[in-house]
Amino acid sequence: MLKVENLTIAYGKTEVVHHVSFDVKKGSVVTIAGANGAGKSTILNTIVGLHRSKEGRILYKGEDITRTAPDKLVSKGIRLVPEGRQIFAEHTVEENMLLGAYVEKDAKKIRDRMDQMYDRFPRIKERRRQIAGTLSGGEQQMLAIARALMTAPDLLILDEPSLGLAPIIVKDVFKLLTEIKQTGVTILLVEQMVDNALSISDYAYVLETGKIVFSGTRDEVKNSDDIVKAYLGNV
Amino acid sequence: MVRKNKPITAVLVMVLMSMLVLGGCASKKAGGEVVLGYVGPMTGPSATMGIATKQGAELAIEEINKAGGIMGKAIKFVTRDDEADPTKSKTAVQELIDKEKVQMMIGQPNSTCVAASEDYVNKNKIIQILNIATNTQLINAEKYPYTFRTFFPSPVQAEALVNIAKKAGFQKIVLLGDTTALGNDGIASLQAACKAAGITPVEAITYKSGDADMTPVAEKIKQAGADCALAWTLGADGAKIVSALSRIGYMDKLIYLGYTGLSLPNFRELAGNGIDRCYTITGFWSVDKASGATQLDKARQELYDKIVAKYGKYGPGGRTTAPQMVASGYEAIYLYKWAVETAGTFDPDAVKKVLETKISEFPLKVGTADTYRFSPTNHEAISGKDLVPVLLDPMLTTDKIFGDVYIRGSFTK
Amino acid sequence: MQQLIFGLANGSIYALMALAIGMVSSTTGIVNFAHASVVMMGAMVSWWMMVICGLSYLPALFVAIAVSIVLNIVMYETCVKKLGDLQNNVGWIITLFGASIILDNIARMMFGTEPQAFPYLFGGKMVTVFGANIMLHELMMITIAVVIGVVYQTIIKRTRFGRAVRAVAFRPSTSELMGIKSEKIILSCFAMAGAVAAVGGALIAPITFASYTMTYSIGLKGFAAAVLGGFGNTKGAFIGGFILGLIEAFICIFVPAGIKDSISFVIMIIVIIFLPEGIMSAKFFNKNLSAAEKV
Ligand SMILES: Nc1ncnc2c1ncn2[C@@H]1O[C@H](COP(=O)(O)OP(=O)(O)O)[C@@H](O)[C@H]1O
Ligand SMILES: [Mg+2]
């Protein structure tokens, strides 16, 4: 589904991601673990076209998307749920959903999709007329995910979806991700602490200061003492 | 400190050196040339005044050079555009004096520009003739011994305006002026003239020059119940006030009598319908139609024809300058020529003395009045008695035969 | 009544200027210092089209609108876009001030220095209502401004484009993630601001006369109104414009016209000290709003 080859990314003259390669198979969930500042968000933002790479290629369904604009990628089925949720706090909840479907011009399709989302997220439906900034953190995360699902993406990318949420809410979020996975959506997610992520992942990479230092299946990760110490809190 | 001073010293040295070099050049050339200068606005809202003076001066210089110059020396005329900006004006004047070595200058039309550079002009003993600027302070035979005025300054205009209004029998006179030095000076002069004439104006109304909307000013005039506005307003501001007065339906209840700032052509173009109740004042550049005249007097009519021949008829696409202003530039050059030749020397002190003592012998009668009143203690040529009220409107619209020359007006309450 | 009309008429121009300034600053966070010059250009171009090219009022206005839109787009491409990140680069202060000076000079060279008479709508016809003389032109100024203001708010509140404008205003990078081309939205805002500028220019020109200096005094008021309303808050800016017009109209009954500006700026400074986010942040405005939206 997604193949990243030899990706090098810099801000100005400072390189922060060095020759990173990884692979996300269709229908799988892949986690990238890494400490704060490792370069996780930088990689994700580059994949969705917000930032330009210095070197390397990004392939999506076999097609080179390295320099494709964000709106094209949305149309192609790649959606990012950004770090910190970034809902439009001054829009209403429903407007957030509509913005999520911005590239879709067909009003009926938007309506249908919104109804589906409202069925899956009853809390959001209840609050659809409310200003989004007044939602709780967990609700905002749900909204951010629902918003991304408005275009029925094939590849859903999430940047630290558990950031700043209470453990009980985090559980809900990952339950939701499992459901989404079951609908056939491929998921790439990054986290600092991967306890929860690993439980739903098929494969994982570990990123340290812009380099992939480890890769393996869920079980391989769990068998590596170093990784467990560094990125798993309480297994 | 030391570091800061270095470049300044360097610049000073360079300026001194270039002055020496240029000075050398000038004195070498002096056999055949006398340099006269003019700084004034050639662009910006008061450009018509600057251009008028330049046109007049150039017309005179062309004639004089053809006829052999001043005492055998050809005139070189150097001009600069100051955009009516005092700072730019001062720099330009200094440049003309230091680099171009001018011997005489026609003063800037804008009083603030003259004020900025007058000290420097007099320190260098340059004969300066103010043909348009009106501020009172600019003329002072002791402080500025080399500066003379051939136009009517604020008090003279104020005296004339108040006397005309008094004679016409107006009871409720308001004074109008903007908040700049020009307006303050104007209002002060009007108030002084009112006092001298024993009149109490109902109100003095001020406004900000260039303000977008003058309706509040018009409202104040209406509230005061004025039957006559003595207006110290510039062209565009005055026009805005007149059109605002028409707008609130008060223009037909009042005579708008303004100082010479109203003679700027844009006033006539912008004021709208109210123009037929607007007057300004002027001197001998007006036709006394009421007593049967159809033309200016001979000397002025001749000059007028020359101006039309050289610069075209007044109007869109043609000349934008008022002939009286062109004439004043023309006259200034001839005045200097006459004074130099009468003195027999270019020495500024001798030229000054001729202007102060022999002015009644000056033969050219194309200025504001036929005889000027210069003396060793008075460098003002004109008095309030030399001025009459003139119509602003028929000049352009109904009375084509007079071109752009004023027709004397008369009105009573 | 008379004062009310004068206040509203002048206020409508301040409101249009503040609205256009707000359109641009809401999406970019920058203050278009060249806006007053574009207003002037709009007026000068319509004057030129009418007097020199002999077009009638509306076609002349359309040409002026087109020219102002192009001017604003060019300004965005040259003075704003090239600077990149506007939050961390205040170069726009210089480039836009520069643009305004350049526009003024171009106007001076193209159209001359003399103020020119500009026609009123309906030939300056007047009607008398409740003892006040009202020019139809003034009624049109107010009406057109209100219509533009209401239409703009409706677009912003109700349409897909409006949602996108607010999204970009809130955070451009997140908007990109939705598939919104932030740059296109910003460009549209500049273009709309240009169109509004031309309309405002043609409406005010009969009163100020058309000249390259015609917006020198009202330009500042437009910014003041925008600040009064809260920068980037187009609704507040619009209302701020009308309030400023009314303040001026009523205080000039009590003070000499010469110091009118100082007084209105003193009032504004006071407002800004107490309501730094602009008048729309006052409790009075938000009480009903938040109650309604929390349902
Ligand atoms: N906009 C930016 N400009 C410059 N440096 C940045 C920028 N964003 C992130 N960085 C730097 O790049 C590195 C990686 O950041 P990031 O990708 O946000 O890390 P992570 O998401 O893994 O916490 C960090 O050293 C960070 O300081
Ligand atoms: Mg991150």
PDB file of C-alpha atoms and ligand atoms in Angstrom, chain A residues 36 40-41 83 159-160, ligand 2:
ATOM      1  CA  ASN A  36       9.751  12.992  21.330  1.00  0.00           C
ATOM      2  CA  LYS A  40       7.861  10.909  13.499  1.00  0.00           C
ATOM      3  CA  SER A  41       5.637  13.881  12.693  1.00  0.00           C
ATOM      4  CA  GLU A  83      -0.801  15.392  16.177  1.00  0.00           C
ATOM      5  CA  ASP A 159       0.015  11.038  14.648  1.00  0.00           C
ATOM      6  CA  GLU A 160       0.058  10.171  18.357  1.00  0.00           C
TER       7      GLU A 160
HETATM    8 MG    MG D   2       5.320  14.586  16.685  1.00  0.00          MG
END
